[in-house]
Amino acid sequence: MECVRKVCDDLYWVGGNDHRLALFENIHPIPRGVSYNSYLLLDEKTVLFDTVDWSIGRQFLENVAAVLKGRDLDYLIINHMEPDHAASIEEILLRYPNVTVISTEKGFLLMRQFGFDVEKMEEVKEGDTRCFGTHTITFVEAPMVHWPEAMVSFDITNGVLFSADAFGSFGALDGKLFNDEVNFDRDWIDDARRYYTNIVGKYGAHVQALLKKAATIDIKMICPLHGPVWRNDLGYILDKYQHWSTYEPEEKGVLIAYASMYGNTENAAHVLATKLVEKGMHNVALYDVSNTHVSQLISETFKYSHLVLASVTYNLGIYPVMHNFLMDMKALNVQKRVVGIIENGSWAPKSGSLMKECLDEMKQMSILNEELSFVSSMNDANRNEMDALVDGILDSMKDA
Ligand code: FEO
């Protein structure tokens, strides 16, 4: 049976949800599932905005047919060619052979690469418009948000922005399509941040370029390719994107990420957290890198102003899971954080200097002078260094 939602006059959500997929892009855990959003406009012409991942293809095709109610599909606009949205293009072409596909030059290049044989195509570029009856759509190029071919489409008639991956989130919709049908700040923001930071986080400058273009148009509603549709409180998510894309922290607070083999480095992390809280800094989050997925660590790194990395030395290097976190931070362009270092090592502590070398390769990372280095386990001799680190973190917050 079809499972659709009306978005606004003439526009329907015809996407679907996947609760079976464990790893998005085969790398990021999605315990709350994911939605693949597609939208169908019924005007004098019928226009489908993007398709869906093949995993929900059957539901999607049923949805499209149900909303069309026997009408033919005239246009398919492809804003983004990544297969989680484009995998069902071929089936649309087979079922609706009269359809004309609209996309960017690079979008059509990727269609050929993925093996889709498109006969009727219209290439569009920045600022082009198409009128489908009542609704006029303008196309805005959005390269690297999140692939080079990406564009967004804006309905000039009603202010609906089809934003591709931008403003999306992990998490299945489960019937609740709109942001005002969920408690986004309680139930969705962590997945939205984890989605953005791990999928698009590297491309902050490109997201900034898109946000600047978005500021020039009167957006009433945002229809992303994943997660809820935004129909009010747009300022909330735009403000989050402003922070994330400029790598500015959302909150003054401390993320403590520790790598511990036998609990001694973990003990140092707990002592640090306790002393910070005792001194009034309650916004402290503590994670064991060995049992926290790196996508979560990256997301939290984007959230907090301060980061403390506590690592045991392993094979005269950084503990491998901590090293992987640092490599991911660099790959995703993490910057502008104040960082504290704790190192441990039973005979040759090295992890501190090596972590600093990694951090030095990132932009605008401010490493605190107060470092804590200990051998095997913390003892009375380390109290002063620990207290100095706590004070160093708190003092740097006053400056911020
Ligand atoms: Fe949701 Fe870049 O695809």
Coordinates of C-alpha atoms and ligand atoms in Angstrom, one line a residue:
M1 CA 0.0 0.0 0.0
E2 CA 1.2 3.5 -0.7
C3 CA 2.6 5.5 2.3
V4 CA 2.7 9.2 1.3
R5 CA 2.3 12.6 3.0
K6 CA 1.1 15.8 1.6
V7 CA 3.8 18.5 2.0
C8 CA 1.8 21.5 0.9
D9 CA -0.5 22.4 -2.0
D10 CA 0.4 20.3 -5.1
L11 CA 3.4 18.7 -3.4
Y12 CA 3.7 15.2 -1.9
W13 CA 6.4 13.2 -0.1
V14 CA 6.8 9.9 -1.8
G15 CA 9.9 8.6 -0.1
G16 CA 10.4 5.9 2.4
N17 CA 12.3 4.7 5.5
D18 CA 14.9 2.0 6.0
H19 CA 15.2 0.4 9.4
R20 CA 17.1 -2.6 8.1
L21 CA 20.3 -0.9 7.1
A22 CA 22.9 -1.1 9.9
L23 CA 25.6 1.2 8.3
F24 CA 24.9 4.2 6.2
E25 CA 27.4 4.3 3.3
N26 CA 28.5 1.0 4.9
I27 CA 30.4 3.0 7.6
H28 CA 28.1 5.1 9.8
P29 CA 25.8 3.2 12.3
I30 CA 22.1 4.3 12.0
P31 CA 20.3 2.7 14.9
R32 CA 17.3 4.9 14.3
G33 CA 17.2 4.1 10.6
V34 CA 17.2 6.6 7.8
S35 CA 14.7 8.1 5.4
Y36 CA 15.1 8.7 1.7
N37 CA 13.0 11.6 0.7
S38 CA 11.5 12.1 -2.7
Y39 CA 8.9 14.7 -3.6
L40 CA 6.3 14.7 -6.3
L41 CA 4.8 18.0 -7.6
L42 CA 1.4 17.9 -9.4
D43 CA 1.2 20.9 -11.6
E44 CA 0.2 21.2 -15.3
K45 CA 3.2 19.0 -15.6
T46 CA 4.2 16.3 -13.1
V47 CA 7.6 16.7 -11.6
L48 CA 9.5 14.2 -9.4
F49 CA 12.4 15.5 -7.3
D50 CA 15.1 12.9 -6.9
T51 CA 14.5 9.2 -6.3
V52 CA 15.4 6.8 -3.5
D53 CA 17.8 4.1 -2.5
W54 CA 17.0 0.8 -4.1
S55 CA 16.3 -0.8 -0.7
I56 CA 13.0 1.0 -0.6
G57 CA 12.4 1.1 -4.3
R58 CA 9.2 -1.0 -4.2
Q59 CA 7.5 1.4 -1.7
F60 CA 8.7 4.4 -3.6
L61 CA 7.3 3.2 -7.0
E62 CA 4.0 2.4 -5.3
N63 CA 3.9 5.9 -3.8
V64 CA 4.7 7.6 -7.0
A65 CA 2.0 5.7 -8.9
A66 CA -0.5 6.4 -6.2
V67 CA 0.0 10.1 -6.2
L68 CA 0.1 10.3 -10.0
K69 CA -3.3 8.6 -10.1
G70 CA -2.9 7.5 -13.7
R71 CA -1.1 10.6 -14.9
D72 CA 2.2 10.2 -16.7
L73 CA 5.4 11.5 -15.1
D74 CA 6.7 14.4 -17.2
Y75 CA 9.9 15.5 -15.4
L76 CA 12.4 14.0 -13.0
I77 CA 14.7 16.5 -11.4
I78 CA 18.0 15.0 -10.1
N79 CA 19.6 17.3 -7.5
H80 CA 22.1 14.7 -6.3
M81 CA 23.4 11.6 -8.0
E82 CA 24.6 9.6 -5.0
P83 CA 22.9 6.2 -5.2
D84 CA 21.0 6.6 -1.9
H85 CA 18.9 9.0 -3.9
A86 CA 19.6 8.1 -7.5
A87 CA 19.5 4.3 -7.5
S88 CA 15.9 4.2 -8.6
I89 CA 16.3 6.4 -11.7
E90 CA 16.5 3.4 -14.1
E91 CA 13.2 2.0 -12.8
I92 CA 11.5 5.4 -13.2
L93 CA 12.8 5.6 -16.8
L94 CA 11.4 2.1 -17.5
R95 CA 8.0 2.8 -16.0
Y96 CA 7.7 6.4 -17.3
P97 CA 9.5 6.4 -20.7
N98 CA 8.2 9.8 -21.6
V99 CA 9.9 11.4 -18.6
T100 CA 12.5 14.2 -19.2
V101 CA 15.3 14.2 -16.7
I102 CA 16.7 17.6 -15.5
S103 CA 20.1 17.8 -13.9
T104 CA 23.5 19.5 -14.0
E105 CA 26.2 18.6 -16.6
K106 CA 28.0 16.7 -13.9
G107 CA 24.8 15.0 -12.8
F108 CA 24.4 13.6 -16.3
L109 CA 28.0 12.5 -16.3
L110 CA 27.5 10.5 -13.2
M111 CA 24.2 9.1 -14.6
R112 CA 26.3 7.7 -17.5
Q113 CA 29.0 6.4 -15.1
F114 CA 26.3 4.6 -13.0
G115 CA 24.9 3.1 -16.2
F116 CA 21.6 5.0 -16.6
D117 CA 20.6 5.4 -20.2
V118 CA 18.7 8.7 -20.3
E119 CA 17.1 9.6 -23.6
K120 CA 15.3 12.8 -22.8
M121 CA 17.5 15.2 -20.8
E122 CA 17.7 18.9 -20.0
E123 CA 20.9 20.2 -18.6
V124 CA 20.5 23.1 -16.3
K125 CA 23.0 25.4 -14.6
E126 CA 23.0 28.1 -11.9
G127 CA 20.0 30.5 -12.2
D128 CA 18.2 28.6 -14.9
T129 CA 14.4 28.3 -14.4
R130 CA 11.7 26.0 -15.6
C131 CA 8.0 26.6 -15.4
F132 CA 5.7 23.6 -15.0
G133 CA 2.4 25.4 -14.9
T134 CA 1.7 27.3 -11.7
H135 CA 5.1 26.5 -10.2
T136 CA 8.4 27.9 -11.5
I137 CA 11.6 26.2 -10.3
T138 CA 15.0 27.8 -10.2
F139 CA 18.2 25.8 -10.0
V140 CA 21.1 26.7 -7.7
E141 CA 24.4 24.8 -8.0
A142 CA 25.6 23.4 -4.7
P143 CA 29.0 21.7 -5.5
M144 CA 30.4 19.5 -2.8
V145 CA 27.2 19.6 -0.8
H146 CA 27.9 16.8 -0.9
W147 CA 29.2 15.7 -4.3
P148 CA 30.5 17.9 -7.1
E149 CA 27.3 17.6 -9.2
A150 CA 24.9 18.6 -6.5
M151 CA 22.4 21.3 -7.0
V152 CA 19.3 22.5 -5.0
S153 CA 16.0 23.5 -6.6
F154 CA 13.9 26.3 -5.4
D155 CA 10.2 26.7 -6.1
I156 CA 9.8 30.5 -6.6
T157 CA 6.0 30.2 -6.5
N158 CA 5.7 28.8 -2.9
G159 CA 9.1 29.2 -1.4
V160 CA 9.9 25.4 -1.1
L161 CA 13.6 24.6 -1.2
F162 CA 14.6 21.1 -2.3
S163 CA 17.9 21.1 -0.5
A164 CA 19.4 17.8 -1.5
D165 CA 21.7 16.5 1.3
A166 CA 21.8 19.9 3.0
F167 CA 19.6 20.1 6.2
G168 CA 19.2 16.3 6.2
S169 CA 19.6 13.9 9.1
F170 CA 20.0 10.3 10.0
G171 CA 16.8 8.8 11.5
A172 CA 13.7 7.2 10.0
L173 CA 10.6 9.5 9.9
D174 CA 8.1 6.8 10.9
G175 CA 5.1 8.9 9.9
K176 CA 6.3 12.2 11.3
L177 CA 7.4 14.2 8.3
F178 CA 7.6 17.8 9.6
N179 CA 10.0 19.3 12.1
D180 CA 7.1 20.5 14.2
E181 CA 5.8 16.9 14.5
V182 CA 8.9 15.9 16.4
N183 CA 10.9 17.2 19.3
F184 CA 13.9 18.0 17.1
D185 CA 16.1 19.5 19.7
R186 CA 15.6 16.5 22.0
D187 CA 15.3 13.6 19.6
W188 CA 16.9 14.6 16.3
I189 CA 19.7 17.1 16.7
D190 CA 22.4 14.5 17.6
D191 CA 21.6 12.5 14.5
A192 CA 21.4 15.6 12.4
R193 CA 24.8 16.8 13.7
R194 CA 26.3 13.3 13.2
Y195 CA 24.9 13.2 9.7
Y196 CA 26.2 16.7 8.7
T197 CA 29.6 16.4 10.3
N198 CA 30.5 13.0 8.9
I199 CA 28.9 13.4 5.5
V200 CA 29.4 17.0 4.6
G201 CA 31.7 18.3 7.5
K202 CA 34.8 18.4 5.3
Y203 CA 33.1 20.9 2.9
G204 CA 32.3 23.8 5.2
A205 CA 33.4 26.4 2.7
H206 CA 31.0 25.0 0.1
V207 CA 28.2 24.9 2.6
Q208 CA 28.9 28.5 3.5
A209 CA 28.6 29.4 -0.2
L210 CA 25.2 27.6 -0.3
L211 CA 24.1 29.4 2.8
K212 CA 25.0 32.7 1.3
K213 CA 22.9 32.0 -1.7
A214 CA 20.1 30.7 0.5
A215 CA 20.1 34.0 2.4
T216 CA 19.1 35.8 -0.9
I217 CA 15.9 33.9 -1.4
D218 CA 12.7 33.8 0.6
I219 CA 12.6 30.2 1.8
K220 CA 9.3 29.1 3.4
M221 CA 10.0 25.4 3.6
I222 CA 13.1 23.1 3.4
C223 CA 12.6 19.7 1.8
P224 CA 15.9 17.7 2.4
L225 CA 16.7 14.2 1.0
H226 CA 16.9 12.7 4.5
G227 CA 15.0 13.5 7.7
P228 CA 12.2 15.9 8.6
V229 CA 10.9 18.7 6.3
W230 CA 11.4 22.1 7.9
R231 CA 8.2 24.2 7.7
N232 CA 8.8 26.5 10.7
D233 CA 11.7 27.6 13.0
L234 CA 14.0 27.6 10.0
G235 CA 16.4 29.8 11.9
Y236 CA 17.1 26.9 14.3
I237 CA 18.6 24.6 11.7
L238 CA 20.2 27.5 9.7
D239 CA 22.0 28.6 12.9
K240 CA 23.3 25.0 13.4
Y241 CA 24.6 24.9 9.8
Q242 CA 26.2 28.3 10.3
H243 CA 28.2 26.9 13.3
W244 CA 29.0 23.6 11.7
S245 CA 30.1 25.0 8.4
T246 CA 32.4 27.6 10.0
Y247 CA 33.7 25.0 12.5
E248 CA 32.6 27.2 15.4
P249 CA 31.5 25.2 18.5
E250 CA 27.9 25.2 19.4
E251 CA 28.5 25.1 23.1
K252 CA 31.1 26.0 25.7
G253 CA 32.0 22.6 27.1
V254 CA 34.6 19.8 27.2
L255 CA 34.6 16.6 25.3
I256 CA 37.0 14.1 26.9
A257 CA 37.9 11.2 24.6
Y258 CA 40.1 8.6 26.2
A259 CA 41.9 5.5 25.0
S260 CA 42.7 3.1 27.8
M261 CA 43.9 -0.5 27.9
Y262 CA 43.6 -1.4 31.6
G263 CA 41.6 1.5 33.1
N264 CA 44.5 3.8 34.2
T265 CA 44.1 6.3 31.4
E266 CA 40.4 6.0 31.9
N267 CA 40.9 6.9 35.6
A268 CA 42.7 10.1 34.5
A269 CA 39.8 11.0 32.2
H270 CA 37.3 10.5 35.1
V271 CA 39.4 12.5 37.5
L272 CA 39.6 15.4 35.0
A273 CA 35.8 15.3 34.4
T274 CA 35.1 15.3 38.1
K275 CA 37.4 18.2 38.9
L276 CA 35.9 20.2 36.0
V277 CA 32.4 19.6 37.3
E278 CA 33.5 20.4 40.8
K279 CA 34.8 23.7 39.6
G280 CA 31.5 24.6 37.9
M281 CA 32.0 23.3 34.3
H282 CA 29.1 21.0 34.1
N283 CA 29.0 20.6 30.3
V284 CA 31.4 17.7 30.1
A285 CA 31.0 14.6 27.9
L286 CA 33.3 11.6 28.3
Y287 CA 33.8 8.8 25.8
D288 CA 35.9 5.7 25.5
V289 CA 37.2 5.8 21.9
S290 CA 37.3 2.0 21.9
N291 CA 33.5 1.6 22.3
T292 CA 32.3 4.8 20.7
H293 CA 31.9 4.9 16.9
V294 CA 34.2 7.5 15.4
S295 CA 31.2 9.2 13.7
Q296 CA 29.8 10.0 17.2
L297 CA 33.2 11.3 18.4
I298 CA 33.4 13.6 15.3
S299 CA 29.9 14.8 15.9
E300 CA 30.7 15.7 19.5
T301 CA 33.9 17.4 18.5
F302 CA 31.9 19.7 16.3
K303 CA 29.6 20.4 19.3
Y304 CA 32.0 21.4 22.1
S305 CA 34.5 24.2 22.4
H306 CA 37.1 22.1 24.1
L307 CA 38.5 18.7 23.5
V308 CA 40.8 16.6 25.8
L309 CA 42.5 13.6 24.2
A310 CA 43.8 11.1 26.7
S311 CA 45.7 8.2 25.2
V312 CA 47.9 5.4 26.3
T313 CA 51.0 4.8 24.3
Y314 CA 50.8 1.6 22.1
N315 CA 53.7 0.2 20.2
L316 CA 55.4 3.5 20.8
G317 CA 52.6 5.2 19.0
I318 CA 49.1 6.6 19.6
Y319 CA 46.6 3.9 20.6
P320 CA 45.2 2.8 17.2
V321 CA 41.6 3.8 17.8
M322 CA 42.6 7.2 19.0
H323 CA 44.8 7.6 16.0
N324 CA 41.9 6.7 13.8
F325 CA 39.8 9.4 15.5
L326 CA 42.6 12.0 14.9
M327 CA 42.8 11.0 11.2
D328 CA 39.1 11.4 10.9
M329 CA 39.2 14.8 12.5
K330 CA 41.8 15.9 10.0
A331 CA 39.9 14.4 7.1
L332 CA 36.7 16.2 8.1
N333 CA 38.5 19.5 8.5
V334 CA 37.9 19.9 12.2
Q335 CA 39.4 23.1 13.4
K336 CA 39.1 26.0 15.9
R337 CA 39.2 23.9 19.1
V338 CA 41.1 24.2 22.3
V339 CA 42.7 20.9 23.1
G340 CA 44.2 19.4 26.2
I341 CA 46.5 16.4 26.2
I342 CA 46.9 13.5 28.6
E343 CA 49.4 10.8 27.8
N344 CA 50.2 7.5 29.5
G345 CA 52.9 4.9 28.9
S346 CA 54.5 2.4 31.1
W347 CA 58.0 2.7 29.8
A348 CA 58.2 5.2 27.0
P349 CA 55.2 7.7 27.0
K350 CA 55.0 9.0 23.5
S351 CA 51.3 9.4 22.7
G352 CA 51.2 13.1 23.8
S353 CA 53.8 14.4 21.4
L354 CA 52.4 12.3 18.6
M355 CA 48.9 13.5 19.2
K356 CA 50.2 17.1 19.1
E357 CA 51.9 16.4 15.8
C358 CA 48.5 15.2 14.4
L359 CA 46.7 18.3 15.8
D360 CA 49.4 20.6 14.3
E361 CA 48.3 19.4 10.9
M362 CA 44.8 20.8 11.5
K363 CA 43.7 24.4 11.3
Q364 CA 43.5 26.8 14.3
M365 CA 43.8 24.1 17.0
S366 CA 45.0 25.7 20.2
I367 CA 46.9 23.1 22.3
L368 CA 47.0 24.0 26.0
N369 CA 50.5 24.2 27.6
E370 CA 49.2 22.4 30.6
E371 CA 49.7 18.8 29.8
L372 CA 49.5 15.7 31.9
S373 CA 52.0 12.9 31.4
F374 CA 52.1 9.9 33.7
V375 CA 53.5 6.4 33.7
S376 CA 51.3 3.4 34.2
S377 CA 48.9 4.9 36.7
M378 CA 48.1 8.3 38.3
N379 CA 49.5 9.0 41.7
D380 CA 50.2 11.9 44.1
A381 CA 53.0 13.1 41.9
N382 CA 50.5 13.9 39.1
R383 CA 48.1 15.9 41.2
N384 CA 49.7 19.3 40.3
E385 CA 49.7 18.5 36.6
M386 CA 46.1 17.4 36.7
D387 CA 45.0 20.6 38.6
A388 CA 47.0 22.7 36.2
L389 CA 45.2 21.1 33.3
V390 CA 41.8 21.7 34.9
D391 CA 42.7 25.4 35.5
G392 CA 44.1 25.7 32.0
I393 CA 40.9 24.5 30.5
L394 CA 38.8 26.8 32.6
D395 CA 41.0 29.8 32.1
S396 CA 40.9 29.4 28.3
M397 CA 37.1 29.4 28.6
K398 CA 37.2 32.8 30.2
D399 CA 39.2 34.1 27.2
A400 CA 36.7 32.6 24.7
Ligands
FEO1 FE1 22.2 11.3 0.9 FE2 25.1 12.5 -0.6 O1 23.6 11.4 -0.4

